[in-house]
Amino acid sequence: MEIASIYKKFEACASVSTDTRKINKNDMYFALKGANFDGNKFVNKAFESGAKYCVVDDKNAVINDSCILVDDVLSTLQSLANYHRKTINTPIISLTGSNGKTTTKELIRAVLSTTFKVNATKGNLNNHIGVPLTLLSFTKDLDFGIVEMGANHQKEIEFLCNIAEPDFGLITNFGKAHLEGFGGEEGVIKGKSELYDYIKVNKKIAFINSDDTKQVKQISNYQNIITFGKAKENDCTVEFKSADPFVNLNYKNIEIESQLIGDYNYGNIAVAVAIGQHFNVPSENIKNAIESYQPNNNRSEIIHRGSTKIILDAYNANPTSMLAALKNLKQLNAEHKYLFLGDMFELGKEAEKEHQAIANLTEDNFDENIFLVGENFYKTTTKSSTKKFKSFEDLKPLLKSLDLSNSTILIKGSRGMALERILEFL
């Protein structure tokens, strides 16, 4: 069946779903396949749950006239998303980067939503499946759609750009993330810059942090840009004031007091300000939106437990974000500081070197109360005062015995380490 014909059926549906456990009445179900599952086997369940149509790529899954047989369900989902994007023609703002994507997306959404009707990527649905699902959730009455793009190898951002066809693009930063898939730090820069490549070829607009020399270099001599940063020569000037513990900024002589910790969040806030300015969002609306935004989902959350302050940043970690978190903790005024650091994943052959570098940096800046968790950190060479654990299970007995009152605690590690479990013992 042609995409145009499938699209007519999609228009008659409430939404789309790839999970029979989450289907709502009149959804279009896409029977995706993976290494350990085959959505074609759940067509009966989909219809029982209220699906209006089921898109399948196994002829044996066709059980009635409401089944749509295609060559490949995933590519059909992606093609349908692109067709929908062209049909509704909503302006799309896309962003990628090594760190801070989701926080930046939520800040942009908060700013623009004060003045416009906006929808954005939910959670971190930012890959080859998540981006199509995001696009298909957009409606023609939107003023803007915000699409977060994640990647861990070359050509992935290029592929996502060809589906989403962004009108505006930005990169939060280039950092040491997914080094294994990208093939090193230069590979990360090349891979993430595929967004800028799309912007340049299609004569769209890029928002550029002029304080980030790597970004300025990657956009080269392209003229269709909106610059932001600390310098007065920028299209949008945002002055950094302080970060102890929250980031404070000055924009058009208006003080903005965010609820985000660490000066590494300056750029994330500044681009949201710049986008708001570009689309004529009133300055007071920009201020209110940023000041009201609270991080969640283990991303730089501040949690108070009596006299103990916890910086929970356990959603993900890589050498760049780990360095930023340590720098921020070093700057904070606190009687006692504790560090619980978990392994950083997807570093490939760089894993040993990068974990040792973080261990060294930690010991150079903090005299005590250092706890390293995970197989990579366990292999590092450290001082006798640094405590290392192969796993969270090995750490648990010690947690029960610690007195962490009157302390500031940093908890940071990759998602697979799930270090937020430490909270159960505090």
Coordinates of C-alpha atoms in Angstrom, one line a residue:
M1 CA 0.0 0.0 0.0
E2 CA 1.3 3.5 -0.9
I3 CA 2.1 5.9 1.9
A4 CA -0.6 8.3 0.8
S5 CA -3.2 5.6 1.2
I6 CA -1.8 4.6 4.6
Y7 CA -1.8 8.3 5.6
K8 CA -5.6 8.5 4.9
K9 CA -6.1 5.6 7.4
F10 CA -3.7 7.3 9.9
E11 CA -5.9 10.5 9.7
A12 CA -8.8 8.4 10.9
C13 CA -6.9 7.2 13.9
A14 CA -6.5 8.7 17.4
S15 CA -2.7 8.3 17.5
V16 CA 0.0 5.7 16.8
S17 CA 1.4 3.0 19.0
T18 CA 4.2 0.5 18.9
D19 CA 3.3 -1.2 22.2
T20 CA 0.2 -3.2 22.7
R21 CA 0.3 -2.5 26.4
K22 CA -0.2 1.2 25.8
I23 CA -2.7 1.2 23.0
N24 CA -5.7 3.5 23.2
K25 CA -9.0 3.1 21.3
N26 CA -8.7 3.8 17.6
D27 CA -4.9 3.9 17.5
M28 CA -2.8 2.7 14.5
Y29 CA -0.5 -0.1 15.7
F30 CA 2.9 -0.6 14.1
A31 CA 4.2 -4.1 14.6
L32 CA 7.9 -3.4 15.0
K33 CA 10.5 -6.1 15.3
G34 CA 13.6 -6.3 17.5
A35 CA 16.3 -8.7 18.5
N36 CA 14.0 -10.3 21.1
F37 CA 10.5 -9.5 20.0
D38 CA 8.2 -9.5 16.9
G39 CA 5.3 -7.1 17.0
N40 CA 3.5 -9.1 14.3
K41 CA 2.8 -11.8 17.0
F42 CA 0.7 -9.3 19.0
V43 CA -1.8 -8.2 16.3
N44 CA -4.7 -10.0 18.1
K45 CA -3.8 -8.2 21.4
A46 CA -3.7 -4.9 19.5
F47 CA -7.2 -5.2 18.2
E48 CA -8.5 -6.4 21.5
S49 CA -7.0 -3.3 23.1
G50 CA -8.8 -1.0 20.6
A51 CA -6.5 -0.6 17.7
K52 CA -8.3 0.6 14.5
Y53 CA -5.5 -0.6 12.1
C54 CA -2.4 -2.7 12.5
V55 CA 0.6 -2.2 10.2
V56 CA 2.4 -5.5 9.8
D57 CA 5.2 -7.0 7.6
D58 CA 4.4 -10.7 8.1
K59 CA 1.6 -12.0 5.8
N60 CA 0.7 -14.5 8.5
A61 CA -0.2 -11.6 10.8
V62 CA -2.9 -10.4 8.5
I63 CA -6.1 -11.6 10.3
N64 CA -8.7 -9.1 8.9
D65 CA -9.2 -6.2 6.5
S66 CA -7.9 -3.7 9.1
C67 CA -4.4 -5.2 8.8
I68 CA -2.1 -3.2 6.5
L69 CA 0.7 -5.4 5.0
V70 CA 3.9 -3.6 4.1
D71 CA 7.4 -4.6 3.2
D72 CA 9.0 -3.2 6.4
V73 CA 7.1 -1.8 9.4
L74 CA 9.9 0.5 10.6
S75 CA 10.6 2.1 7.3
T76 CA 6.8 2.6 6.8
L77 CA 6.6 4.3 10.2
Q78 CA 9.5 6.6 9.2
S79 CA 8.1 7.4 5.7
L80 CA 4.6 8.1 7.2
A81 CA 6.2 10.5 9.7
N82 CA 8.0 12.4 7.0
Y83 CA 4.7 12.5 4.9
H84 CA 2.9 13.9 7.9
R85 CA 5.6 16.4 8.5
K86 CA 5.2 17.7 4.9
T87 CA 1.4 17.7 5.2
I88 CA 1.0 19.7 8.3
N89 CA 4.0 21.9 7.5
T90 CA 4.6 22.9 11.1
P91 CA 7.9 24.8 11.7
I92 CA 10.3 22.3 13.2
I93 CA 13.1 23.2 15.7
S94 CA 15.6 20.3 16.0
L95 CA 18.4 19.9 18.4
T96 CA 21.1 17.4 19.2
G97 CA 24.3 17.4 21.2
S98 CA 26.4 15.3 23.6
N99 CA 24.9 16.7 26.8
G100 CA 21.9 18.7 27.9
K101 CA 19.5 17.9 25.0
T102 CA 16.5 17.0 27.0
T103 CA 16.9 19.9 29.4
T104 CA 17.4 22.3 26.5
K105 CA 14.4 21.0 24.7
E106 CA 12.2 21.5 27.8
L107 CA 13.5 25.0 28.3
I108 CA 12.7 25.9 24.7
R109 CA 9.3 24.4 25.1
A110 CA 8.7 26.3 28.3
V111 CA 9.7 29.6 26.7
L112 CA 7.8 29.2 23.4
S113 CA 4.7 27.8 25.2
T114 CA 4.1 31.2 26.9
T115 CA 3.2 32.7 23.6
F116 CA 2.6 29.9 21.1
K117 CA 1.0 26.4 20.8
V118 CA 4.0 24.0 21.0
N119 CA 4.6 20.3 21.1
A120 CA 7.9 18.5 21.7
T121 CA 9.6 15.2 22.0
K122 CA 8.3 13.3 25.0
G123 CA 11.0 12.0 27.4
N124 CA 13.9 10.9 25.3
L125 CA 12.1 9.5 22.3
N126 CA 14.9 10.8 20.1
N127 CA 16.1 7.9 17.9
H128 CA 15.0 6.3 14.6
I129 CA 11.8 5.2 16.2
G130 CA 11.2 8.0 18.7
V131 CA 11.6 10.8 16.1
P132 CA 8.9 9.4 13.8
L133 CA 6.6 8.9 16.8
T134 CA 7.2 12.5 17.9
L135 CA 6.4 13.9 14.4
L136 CA 3.2 11.8 14.1
S137 CA 2.0 13.3 17.4
F138 CA 2.2 16.8 16.0
T139 CA -1.0 18.4 14.8
K140 CA -1.5 21.1 12.1
D141 CA -2.7 23.7 14.6
L142 CA 0.8 23.8 16.2
D143 CA 2.9 26.9 15.9
F144 CA 6.1 24.9 16.5
G145 CA 7.2 21.4 16.9
I146 CA 10.5 20.7 18.8
V147 CA 12.3 17.5 17.9
E148 CA 15.2 16.1 20.0
M149 CA 17.7 14.0 18.0
G150 CA 20.0 11.5 19.7
A151 CA 22.8 9.5 18.0
N152 CA 25.6 7.1 18.8
H153 CA 27.1 6.6 15.3
Q154 CA 27.8 8.4 12.1
K155 CA 25.0 9.2 9.6
E156 CA 22.2 8.8 12.3
I157 CA 21.6 12.6 12.6
E158 CA 21.6 12.9 8.9
F159 CA 19.0 10.2 8.7
L160 CA 16.8 11.8 11.3
C161 CA 17.1 15.2 9.6
N162 CA 15.8 13.7 6.4
I163 CA 12.7 12.5 8.3
A164 CA 12.1 15.6 10.4
E165 CA 13.3 18.2 7.8
P166 CA 14.0 20.9 10.5
D167 CA 13.6 24.6 9.7
F168 CA 15.8 25.5 12.7
G169 CA 18.6 23.6 14.3
L170 CA 21.0 23.8 17.3
I171 CA 23.6 21.7 18.9
T172 CA 24.0 21.9 22.7
N173 CA 27.7 21.0 22.7
F174 CA 30.3 18.5 21.5
G175 CA 31.5 16.2 24.2
K176 CA 33.0 12.8 24.9
A177 CA 29.8 10.8 24.6
H178 CA 29.3 7.5 22.6
L179 CA 33.0 7.5 21.7
E180 CA 32.7 3.8 20.8
G181 CA 30.1 4.3 18.2
F182 CA 31.3 7.6 16.8
G183 CA 35.0 6.5 16.6
G184 CA 36.5 9.1 19.0
E185 CA 35.9 12.8 19.9
E186 CA 36.4 14.0 16.3
G187 CA 33.8 11.5 15.2
V188 CA 31.4 12.9 17.7
I189 CA 31.8 16.4 16.2
K190 CA 31.4 15.1 12.7
G191 CA 28.3 13.1 13.6
K192 CA 26.5 15.8 15.5
S193 CA 27.4 18.3 12.9
E194 CA 25.3 16.4 10.4
L195 CA 22.5 18.7 11.7
Y196 CA 24.4 21.8 10.6
D197 CA 25.2 20.1 7.3
Y198 CA 21.4 19.7 6.7
I199 CA 20.7 23.3 7.7
K200 CA 23.4 24.6 5.3
V201 CA 22.3 22.5 2.3
N202 CA 18.7 23.4 2.8
K203 CA 19.3 27.1 3.6
K204 CA 17.6 26.9 7.0
I205 CA 18.5 28.7 10.3
A206 CA 21.0 27.6 12.9
F207 CA 21.3 29.0 16.5
I208 CA 25.0 29.2 17.3
N209 CA 26.6 29.6 20.7
S210 CA 29.4 32.1 19.8
D211 CA 31.3 31.2 23.1
D212 CA 31.7 27.6 21.8
T213 CA 34.6 27.7 19.3
K214 CA 33.9 24.2 18.1
Q215 CA 30.4 25.1 17.0
V216 CA 31.6 28.3 15.4
K217 CA 34.1 26.3 13.4
Q218 CA 31.6 23.7 12.3
I219 CA 29.1 26.2 11.0
S220 CA 32.1 27.8 9.1
N221 CA 31.0 30.7 6.8
Y222 CA 27.3 30.0 6.8
Q223 CA 25.4 33.3 7.0
N224 CA 21.9 32.2 8.0
I225 CA 22.6 32.0 11.7
I226 CA 21.3 33.5 15.0
T227 CA 24.2 33.9 17.4
F228 CA 23.9 34.0 21.2
G229 CA 26.3 34.2 24.1
K230 CA 28.0 36.5 26.5
A231 CA 29.4 39.0 24.0
K232 CA 27.4 42.2 23.1
E233 CA 28.0 41.6 19.4
N234 CA 25.7 38.6 19.4
D235 CA 22.1 38.7 18.1
C236 CA 21.1 37.7 21.6
T237 CA 23.3 38.7 24.5
V238 CA 22.9 36.7 27.7
E239 CA 25.2 37.6 30.6
F240 CA 26.3 34.9 33.0
K241 CA 26.1 36.1 36.6
S242 CA 26.7 33.1 39.0
A243 CA 26.0 29.4 39.7
D244 CA 26.0 28.8 43.4
P245 CA 24.2 26.5 43.3
F246 CA 21.7 27.8 40.6
V247 CA 22.5 29.5 37.4
N248 CA 21.6 33.2 37.4
L249 CA 21.7 35.3 34.1
N250 CA 21.0 38.8 33.0
Y251 CA 19.1 39.4 29.8
K252 CA 18.1 42.9 28.7
N253 CA 18.8 44.1 32.2
I254 CA 16.4 41.5 33.5
E255 CA 17.7 39.1 36.2
I256 CA 16.8 35.5 35.5
E257 CA 17.2 33.1 38.4
S258 CA 16.9 29.5 37.2
Q259 CA 16.5 26.3 39.1
L260 CA 19.3 24.6 37.2
I261 CA 22.6 23.9 38.9
G262 CA 26.1 24.3 37.3
D263 CA 27.5 26.8 34.9
Y264 CA 27.4 24.1 32.3
N265 CA 23.7 24.8 32.0
Y266 CA 24.4 28.4 30.9
G267 CA 24.4 27.5 27.2
N268 CA 21.2 25.5 27.6
I269 CA 19.3 28.4 29.1
A270 CA 20.9 31.0 26.8
V271 CA 19.7 29.2 23.6
A272 CA 16.2 29.1 25.0
V273 CA 16.4 32.8 25.6
A274 CA 17.7 33.4 22.1
I275 CA 14.9 31.3 20.5
G276 CA 12.4 33.2 22.5
Q277 CA 13.8 36.5 21.4
H278 CA 14.0 35.5 17.8
F279 CA 10.3 34.6 17.8
N280 CA 9.4 37.8 19.7
V281 CA 8.4 36.2 23.0
P282 CA 8.1 39.0 25.6
S283 CA 11.1 39.3 27.9
E284 CA 9.0 38.8 31.0
N285 CA 7.6 35.6 29.5
I286 CA 11.1 34.3 28.9
K287 CA 12.1 35.1 32.4
N288 CA 9.0 33.4 34.0
A289 CA 9.3 30.3 31.8
I290 CA 13.0 29.7 32.7
E291 CA 12.5 30.5 36.4
S292 CA 9.5 28.1 36.6
Y293 CA 11.3 25.2 34.9
Q294 CA 12.4 22.5 37.4
P295 CA 14.6 19.6 36.3
N296 CA 13.4 16.0 36.9
N297 CA 14.0 12.4 35.8
N298 CA 17.4 12.2 37.6
R299 CA 18.7 15.2 35.6
S300 CA 20.6 17.7 37.9
E301 CA 17.8 17.5 40.5
I302 CA 18.3 19.1 43.9
I303 CA 16.8 17.0 46.6
H304 CA 16.8 17.9 50.3
R305 CA 16.7 15.3 53.0
G306 CA 16.8 17.1 56.3
S307 CA 20.2 18.8 56.5
T308 CA 21.5 16.8 53.5
K309 CA 21.4 18.3 50.0
I310 CA 21.6 15.8 47.1
I311 CA 22.6 16.6 43.6
L312 CA 21.0 13.7 41.6
D313 CA 22.4 13.6 38.1
A314 CA 22.1 9.9 37.5
Y315 CA 20.3 9.9 34.2
N316 CA 23.5 9.6 32.2
A317 CA 27.2 10.3 32.2
N318 CA 30.2 10.7 29.9
P319 CA 33.6 12.3 30.5
T320 CA 32.5 15.8 29.5
S321 CA 29.4 15.8 31.7
M322 CA 31.3 14.2 34.6
L323 CA 33.9 16.9 34.4
A324 CA 31.2 19.6 34.5
A325 CA 29.5 18.0 37.5
L326 CA 32.8 17.8 39.4
K327 CA 33.7 21.4 38.6
N328 CA 30.3 22.5 39.9
L329 CA 30.6 20.6 43.1
K330 CA 34.0 22.0 43.7
Q331 CA 32.6 25.6 43.5
L332 CA 29.8 25.0 46.0
N333 CA 30.0 26.1 49.6
A334 CA 29.4 23.0 51.7
E335 CA 30.6 21.7 55.1
H336 CA 31.0 18.1 53.8
K337 CA 31.0 16.8 50.3
Y338 CA 30.4 13.2 49.2
L339 CA 30.8 11.9 45.7
F340 CA 29.1 8.7 44.4
L341 CA 30.3 8.3 40.8
G342 CA 29.2 5.4 38.5
D343 CA 30.8 3.9 35.4
M344 CA 30.5 5.8 32.1
F345 CA 29.2 3.6 29.3
E346 CA 29.9 3.4 25.5
L347 CA 33.5 4.6 25.6
G348 CA 35.0 1.6 23.8
K349 CA 38.7 1.5 23.8
E350 CA 38.8 4.9 25.6
A351 CA 37.1 3.5 28.7
E352 CA 40.2 2.7 30.8
K353 CA 41.8 6.0 30.1
E354 CA 38.7 8.1 30.6
H355 CA 37.8 6.4 33.9
Q356 CA 41.3 6.9 35.2
A357 CA 41.3 10.5 34.2
I358 CA 38.0 11.1 36.1
A359 CA 39.4 9.2 39.1
N360 CA 42.5 11.4 39.1
L361 CA 40.6 14.6 38.7
T362 CA 38.3 13.6 41.6
E363 CA 41.2 12.9 43.9
D364 CA 43.0 16.1 42.9
N365 CA 40.0 18.2 43.9
F366 CA 38.4 16.3 46.8
D367 CA 40.3 15.0 49.8
E368 CA 37.8 12.4 51.1
N369 CA 34.4 10.8 50.8
I370 CA 34.9 9.5 47.2
F371 CA 33.0 6.4 46.2
L372 CA 33.5 4.9 42.8
V373 CA 31.1 2.3 41.5
G374 CA 31.3 0.0 38.6
E375 CA 33.7 -2.4 36.9
N376 CA 35.6 0.3 35.0
F377 CA 36.1 2.5 38.1
Y378 CA 37.0 -0.5 40.1
K379 CA 40.0 -1.1 37.8
T380 CA 41.4 2.4 38.3
T381 CA 44.5 3.2 40.3
T382 CA 43.5 5.3 43.3
K383 CA 44.5 6.4 46.8
S384 CA 43.7 4.2 49.7
S385 CA 41.1 6.7 51.0
T386 CA 39.1 6.4 47.8
K387 CA 36.5 3.6 48.1
K388 CA 35.8 1.4 45.0
F389 CA 33.0 -1.1 44.4
K390 CA 32.4 -3.4 41.5
S391 CA 28.7 -3.0 41.6
F392 CA 25.9 -1.2 43.4
E393 CA 25.2 -4.4 45.4
D394 CA 28.7 -4.2 46.8
L395 CA 28.1 -0.5 47.8
K396 CA 24.8 -1.1 49.6
P397 CA 26.2 -2.3 53.0
L398 CA 28.3 0.8 53.3
L399 CA 25.4 3.1 52.5
K400 CA 23.5 1.8 55.5
S401 CA 26.3 2.8 57.8
L402 CA 27.1 6.4 56.6
D403 CA 26.1 9.5 58.4
L404 CA 25.5 12.0 55.7
S405 CA 23.9 14.8 57.7
N406 CA 25.0 18.4 57.0
S407 CA 26.4 17.2 53.6
T408 CA 26.2 17.9 49.9
I409 CA 26.1 14.7 47.9
L410 CA 26.8 14.3 44.1
I411 CA 25.3 11.2 42.6
K412 CA 26.3 10.7 38.9
G413 CA 26.7 7.8 36.5
S414 CA 25.5 6.3 33.3
R415 CA 21.8 5.2 33.0
G416 CA 22.8 1.5 33.2
M417 CA 24.3 2.1 36.7
A418 CA 20.9 3.3 38.1
L419 CA 22.6 5.2 40.9
E420 CA 19.4 6.9 41.9
R421 CA 18.9 3.7 44.0
I422 CA 21.3 5.3 46.5
L423 CA 18.4 7.6 47.5
E424 CA 16.7 4.6 49.2
F425 CA 19.5 4.6 51.8
L426 CA 19.7 8.3 52.5

